[in-house]
Coordinates of N, CA, C and O in Angstrom, one line a residue:
M457 N 21.1 -1.9 29.9 CA 20.0 -1.3 29.8 C 19.7 -0.6 28.2 O 20.3 -0.3 28.0
L458 N 18.6 -1.3 27.8 CA 18.1 -1.0 26.3 C 17.0 0.6 25.9 O 16.5 1.0 26.7
V459 N 18.4 1.3 25.1 CA 17.2 2.6 24.5 C 16.9 2.3 23.0 O 18.2 2.6 22.6
W460 N 15.7 2.6 22.9 CA 15.6 2.4 21.8 C 16.1 4.1 20.3 O 15.2 4.9 21.2
S461 N 16.1 3.4 19.5 CA 16.7 5.1 18.8 C 15.1 5.9 18.4 O 14.7 4.9 17.7
E462 N 14.6 6.6 18.1 CA 13.8 7.0 18.0 C 13.6 7.2 15.8 O 12.3 6.8 15.8
K463 N 14.5 6.7 15.6 CA 14.7 6.9 14.2 C 14.9 4.8 13.9 O 16.0 4.6 13.4
L464 N 14.1 3.9 14.3 CA 15.0 2.5 14.7 C 14.5 1.9 13.1 O 13.3 2.4 12.3
Y465 N 15.7 1.6 12.8 CA 15.3 0.5 11.2 C 15.4 -0.7 11.8 O 15.7 -1.4 12.6
I466 N 14.2 -0.9 10.8 CA 13.7 -2.4 11.1 C 13.4 -3.2 9.7 O 12.6 -2.8 9.0
S467 N 13.9 -4.7 10.0 CA 13.9 -5.4 8.6 C 12.6 -6.2 8.9 O 11.6 -5.7 9.1
E468 N 12.5 -5.7 7.0 CA 10.8 -6.2 6.7 C 10.5 -7.3 7.4 O 9.0 -7.7 8.2
S469 N 11.1 -8.5 7.6 CA 10.8 -9.4 8.2 C 9.8 -9.3 9.7 O 9.4 -10.2 10.1
L470 N 10.5 -8.3 10.5 CA 10.1 -8.2 11.6 C 9.2 -7.0 12.4 O 9.2 -6.6 13.0
Q471 N 9.2 -6.5 10.7 CA 7.9 -4.7 11.0 C 7.0 -5.4 11.9 O 6.4 -4.5 12.9
R472 N 5.8 -6.2 11.7 CA 4.6 -6.5 12.0 C 5.0 -7.3 13.9 O 3.9 -7.0 14.7
K473 N 6.1 -7.3 14.0 CA 6.4 -8.1 15.8 C 7.3 -7.5 16.6 O 7.6 -7.9 17.7
S474 N 7.6 -6.3 15.8 CA 9.0 -5.3 16.3 C 8.5 -4.9 18.0 O 9.6 -4.8 18.4
E475 N 7.2 -4.2 17.9 CA 7.0 -3.8 19.3 C 7.0 -5.2 20.5 O 7.2 -4.9 21.3
A476 N 6.2 -6.0 20.0 CA 6.8 -7.3 20.8 C 8.4 -7.3 21.0 O 8.5 -8.0 22.3
I477 N 9.0 -7.6 19.7 CA 10.3 -8.1 20.4 C 10.9 -7.0 21.0 O 12.0 -7.7 22.0
K478 N 10.9 -5.7 20.8 CA 10.9 -4.5 21.7 C 11.3 -4.4 22.7 O 11.4 -4.8 23.8
K479 N 9.5 -5.2 23.2 CA 9.2 -5.7 24.9 C 10.5 -6.5 25.5 O 10.6 -6.4 26.3
K480 N 9.9 -7.4 24.6 CA 10.9 -9.0 25.2 C 12.2 -8.6 25.4 O 12.5 -9.0 26.7
L481 N 12.7 -7.8 24.8 CA 14.7 -7.4 24.5 C 14.7 -6.2 26.0 O 15.4 -6.7 26.5
S482 N 13.4 -5.6 25.9 CA 13.6 -4.6 26.6 C 13.9 -5.2 28.5 O 14.4 -4.9 29.4
R483 N 13.3 -6.3 28.2 CA 13.1 -7.3 29.6 C 14.1 -8.8 29.8 O 14.0 -9.2 30.4
R484 N 14.8 -8.3 28.8 CA 16.1 -9.3 28.7 C 15.8 -10.6 28.4 O 16.4 -11.5 28.8
F485 N 14.7 -10.9 27.8 CA 14.3 -12.3 27.0 C 15.6 -12.6 25.9 O 15.7 -11.4 24.9
F486 N 15.8 -13.8 25.5 CA 17.2 -13.5 24.9 C 16.6 -14.0 23.9 O 16.7 -15.2 23.9
L487 N 16.4 -13.9 22.8 CA 15.5 -14.3 21.8 C 16.6 -14.6 20.3 O 17.5 -13.8 19.9
P488 N 16.2 -15.9 20.1 CA 17.2 -16.6 18.6 C 17.1 -15.9 17.8 O 15.6 -15.4 17.3
D489 N 17.9 -15.8 16.7 CA 18.1 -15.1 15.8 C 17.4 -13.6 15.5 O 16.2 -13.4 14.7
V490 N 17.8 -12.8 16.4 CA 17.1 -11.4 16.4 C 18.8 -11.0 16.6 O 19.3 -10.8 17.6
F491 N 19.2 -10.3 15.7 CA 20.5 -9.0 15.1 C 20.0 -7.6 16.1 O 18.9 -6.9 15.5
L492 N 20.9 -7.1 16.4 CA 20.8 -6.1 16.7 C 21.9 -4.6 16.7 O 22.6 -5.9 16.3
I493 N 21.5 -4.0 15.6 CA 22.7 -2.9 15.1 C 22.3 -1.9 16.2 O 21.5 -0.9 16.4
T494 N 23.3 -1.5 17.1 CA 23.4 -0.8 18.1 C 24.8 0.6 18.0 O 25.9 0.8 17.0
A495 N 24.8 1.4 19.1 CA 25.8 2.4 18.7 C 27.2 1.7 19.4 O 27.0 1.2 20.1
P496 N 28.4 2.0 18.6 CA 29.2 0.8 19.1 C 29.7 1.6 19.7 O 30.1 2.3 20.8
T497 N 30.4 0.0 20.6 CA 31.4 0.6 21.5 C 33.1 0.7 21.8 O 33.4 1.2 22.2
N498 N 33.2 0.9 20.7 CA 34.7 1.5 19.9 C 34.4 2.2 19.2 O 33.6 2.5 18.0
E499 N 34.7 3.7 19.5 CA 34.8 5.3 18.7 C 34.8 4.7 17.1 O 34.7 5.8 16.7
A500 N 35.9 4.0 16.7 CA 36.5 4.4 15.4 C 35.7 3.2 14.4 O 35.5 3.1 13.0
N501 N 34.6 2.6 15.2 CA 33.5 2.0 14.5 C 31.9 2.9 14.5 O 31.9 3.5 14.6
V502 N 31.5 2.7 12.9 CA 29.6 3.3 13.0 C 29.0 2.5 14.1 O 27.8 3.6 14.5
F503 N 28.9 1.1 14.4 CA 27.7 0.5 14.1 C 28.2 -0.6 15.0 O 29.6 -0.9 14.9
D504 N 27.9 -1.4 16.5 CA 28.2 -2.8 16.4 C 26.9 -3.3 15.7 O 25.6 -2.9 15.8
V505 N 27.1 -5.3 15.4 CA 25.9 -5.4 15.3 C 26.5 -6.7 16.2 O 27.9 -7.4 15.9
F506 N 25.6 -7.8 16.3 CA 25.2 -8.4 17.4 C 23.6 -9.3 17.3 O 22.8 -8.6 17.7
E507 N 23.7 -10.9 17.9 CA 23.2 -11.0 18.0 C 21.7 -11.0 19.2 O 23.0 -10.9 20.5
A508 N 21.1 -11.0 19.4 CA 20.4 -10.5 21.0 C 20.6 -11.7 21.8 O 20.7 -11.2 23.2
K509 N 21.0 -12.3 21.7 CA 21.2 -13.4 22.9 C 22.6 -13.1 23.5 O 23.1 -13.4 24.9
E510 N 23.4 -12.3 22.8 CA 24.5 -11.5 23.7 C 24.1 -11.1 25.1 O 25.1 -10.5 26.1
L511 N 23.3 -10.1 24.6 CA 22.7 -9.6 25.9 C 22.5 -10.5 27.1 O 22.5 -9.7 28.3
R512 N 22.7 -11.8 27.3 CA 23.1 -12.2 28.5 C 24.1 -11.9 29.3 O 24.8 -12.3 30.8
F513 N 25.0 -11.5 28.2 CA 26.5 -11.7 28.8 C 26.8 -10.4 29.7 O 26.2 -9.1 29.7
P514 N 27.3 -10.8 30.8 CA 27.6 -9.3 31.9 C 28.3 -8.0 31.1 O 27.8 -6.9 32.2
Y515 N 29.0 -8.2 30.2 CA 29.6 -6.6 29.7 C 28.0 -6.5 29.0 O 28.1 -4.7 29.3
H516 N 27.3 -6.7 28.4 CA 26.1 -6.1 28.2 C 25.1 -5.2 29.0 O 24.8 -4.6 29.0
R517 N 25.0 -6.1 30.0 CA 24.7 -5.8 31.5 C 24.4 -4.5 32.0 O 24.1 -4.2 32.7
K518 N 25.9 -4.1 32.0 CA 26.6 -3.4 33.0 C 26.7 -1.8 31.8 O 27.1 -1.0 32.8
R519 N 26.2 -2.0 30.8 CA 26.2 -0.5 29.7 C 24.8 -0.3 29.4 O 24.1 -1.7 29.1
E520 N 24.6 0.8 28.9 CA 23.5 1.5 28.3 C 23.7 1.1 26.8 O 24.9 1.7 26.6
I521 N 23.1 0.6 25.9 CA 23.2 0.3 24.7 C 21.7 0.6 23.9 O 21.0 0.5 24.1
V522 N 22.2 2.0 23.5 CA 21.2 2.3 22.1 C 21.0 1.5 20.9 O 22.3 1.0 19.9
V523 N 19.7 1.4 20.8 CA 19.8 0.7 19.3 C 19.2 1.4 18.0 O 18.0 1.9 18.6
Y524 N 19.9 0.8 17.2 CA 19.5 2.2 15.8 C 18.6 1.2 14.5 O 17.8 1.3 14.0
G525 N 18.5 -0.2 15.0 CA 18.0 -1.2 14.2 C 18.2 -2.4 14.5 O 18.8 -2.9 15.5
L526 N 17.0 -3.7 13.9 CA 16.3 -5.0 14.4 C 16.6 -5.6 13.2 O 16.1 -5.4 12.1
A527 N 17.1 -6.9 13.2 CA 17.1 -7.6 12.0 C 16.8 -9.2 12.4 O 17.1 -9.8 13.6
K528 N 16.3 -9.9 11.2 CA 16.2 -11.5 11.8 C 17.1 -12.2 11.8 O 17.2 -13.1 12.1
D529 N 17.9 -12.0 10.8 CA 19.4 -12.5 11.0 C 20.7 -12.0 10.5 O 20.6 -10.5 10.1
K530 N 22.0 -12.5 10.3 CA 22.7 -12.0 9.9 C 22.7 -11.3 9.0 O 23.2 -10.0 9.1
A531 N 22.1 -12.2 7.5 CA 21.9 -11.1 6.5 C 21.2 -10.2 5.9 O 21.6 -8.8 5.7
E532 N 20.1 -10.1 6.6 CA 19.3 -8.9 7.0 C 20.0 -8.0 8.4 O 19.9 -6.7 7.3
A533 N 20.8 -8.0 8.5 CA 21.4 -7.3 9.7 C 22.7 -6.4 8.7 O 22.3 -5.3 8.3
L534 N 23.3 -7.0 7.6 CA 24.2 -6.5 7.3 C 23.8 -5.8 5.7 O 23.8 -4.9 5.5
S535 N 21.9 -6.0 5.4 CA 21.4 -5.4 4.5 C 21.5 -3.7 5.0 O 21.0 -2.7 4.4
L536 N 20.8 -4.5 6.3 CA 20.1 -3.2 6.8 C 21.1 -1.6 6.9 O 20.9 -1.0 6.8
V537 N 22.1 -2.5 7.4 CA 23.4 -1.9 7.8 C 23.7 -0.7 6.5 O 23.9 0.3 7.0
T538 N 23.4 -1.7 5.7 CA 24.0 -0.8 4.0 C 23.1 -0.1 3.7 O 23.4 1.1 3.7
T539 N 22.0 0.1 4.2 CA 20.8 0.6 3.8 C 21.0 1.9 5.1 O 20.8 3.5 4.6
M540 N 21.1 1.8 6.2 CA 21.6 2.7 7.1 C 22.9 3.6 6.5 O 23.0 5.3 7.2
L541 N 23.7 3.4 6.3 CA 24.9 3.9 5.8 C 24.5 4.6 4.7 O 25.2 6.2 5.0
E542 N 24.2 4.5 3.9 CA 23.7 4.8 2.8 C 22.9 6.5 2.8 O 23.2 7.5 2.7
E543 N 21.7 6.2 3.5 CA 21.0 7.1 4.1 C 21.9 8.2 5.1 O 21.3 9.6 4.8
M544 N 22.7 7.8 6.0 CA 23.3 8.6 7.0 C 24.2 9.7 6.1 O 24.3 10.4 5.9
Y545 N 24.9 9.1 4.9 CA 25.9 9.5 3.6 C 24.8 10.3 3.4 O 26.0 11.8 3.2
R546 N 24.2 10.2 3.0 CA 23.2 11.0 2.2 C 22.8 12.6 2.5 O 23.1 13.5 2.0
K547 N 22.0 12.2 3.6 CA 21.8 13.0 4.8 C 23.1 14.0 5.4 O 22.7 15.2 5.1
T548 N 24.0 13.2 6.1 CA 25.1 14.3 6.5 C 26.1 14.7 6.0 O 27.3 15.4 6.7
G549 N 26.9 14.2 4.9 CA 28.2 13.5 4.3 C 29.0 13.3 4.7 O 30.3 12.5 4.4
N550 N 29.0 12.1 6.2 CA 30.1 11.2 6.5 C 29.2 10.0 6.8 O 28.0 9.9 7.0
F551 N 30.1 9.4 8.0 CA 29.6 8.4 8.4 C 29.2 8.2 9.8 O 29.9 7.1 10.7
S552 N 29.2 9.3 10.2 CA 29.3 8.8 12.3 C 27.6 8.8 12.2 O 26.9 10.2 12.3
G553 N 27.3 7.5 13.0 CA 26.0 7.5 13.8 C 25.7 8.5 14.5 O 24.3 8.5 14.3
K554 N 26.5 9.0 15.5 CA 26.0 9.6 16.8 C 25.8 11.1 15.8 O 24.7 11.6 16.4
E555 N 26.3 11.6 15.6 CA 25.7 12.3 15.2 C 24.6 12.8 14.0 O 23.5 13.5 13.4
Y556 N 24.2 11.7 13.3 CA 23.1 11.0 12.2 C 21.8 10.8 13.0 O 20.7 11.8 12.7
F557 N 22.0 10.1 13.9 CA 21.0 9.6 15.3 C 20.6 11.1 15.9 O 19.2 10.6 16.7
S558 N 21.6 11.8 16.4 CA 21.1 12.6 17.2 C 20.4 13.6 16.5 O 19.5 14.7 17.4
E559 N 20.4 13.5 15.3 CA 19.1 14.9 14.5 C 18.2 14.2 13.6 O 17.3 14.9 13.4
V560 N 18.2 13.1 13.8 CA 17.2 12.8 13.5 C 15.7 12.2 14.3 O 15.7 12.6 15.5

């Protein structure tokens, strides 16, 4: 199940289509060329970044996925992660995604 963060970061190229993309992803449509930035599965990481088509794998179907960001391609996803990390550090003084997104 996908859970959308209240403070969802969206790359510029997806801004106008973001609601339609969110609906499709929530219904498990596997959109090509859309990347998700999510809460990490490994506590040592800050985020997970993966292509939306990976949602079809059983591993992702069995868990709750908290989505922090959407991007059109890998380059945009990495740029968005950079922006998110900079803002996170500026506001909290650390790189704890859970802490940052729980207070937003």
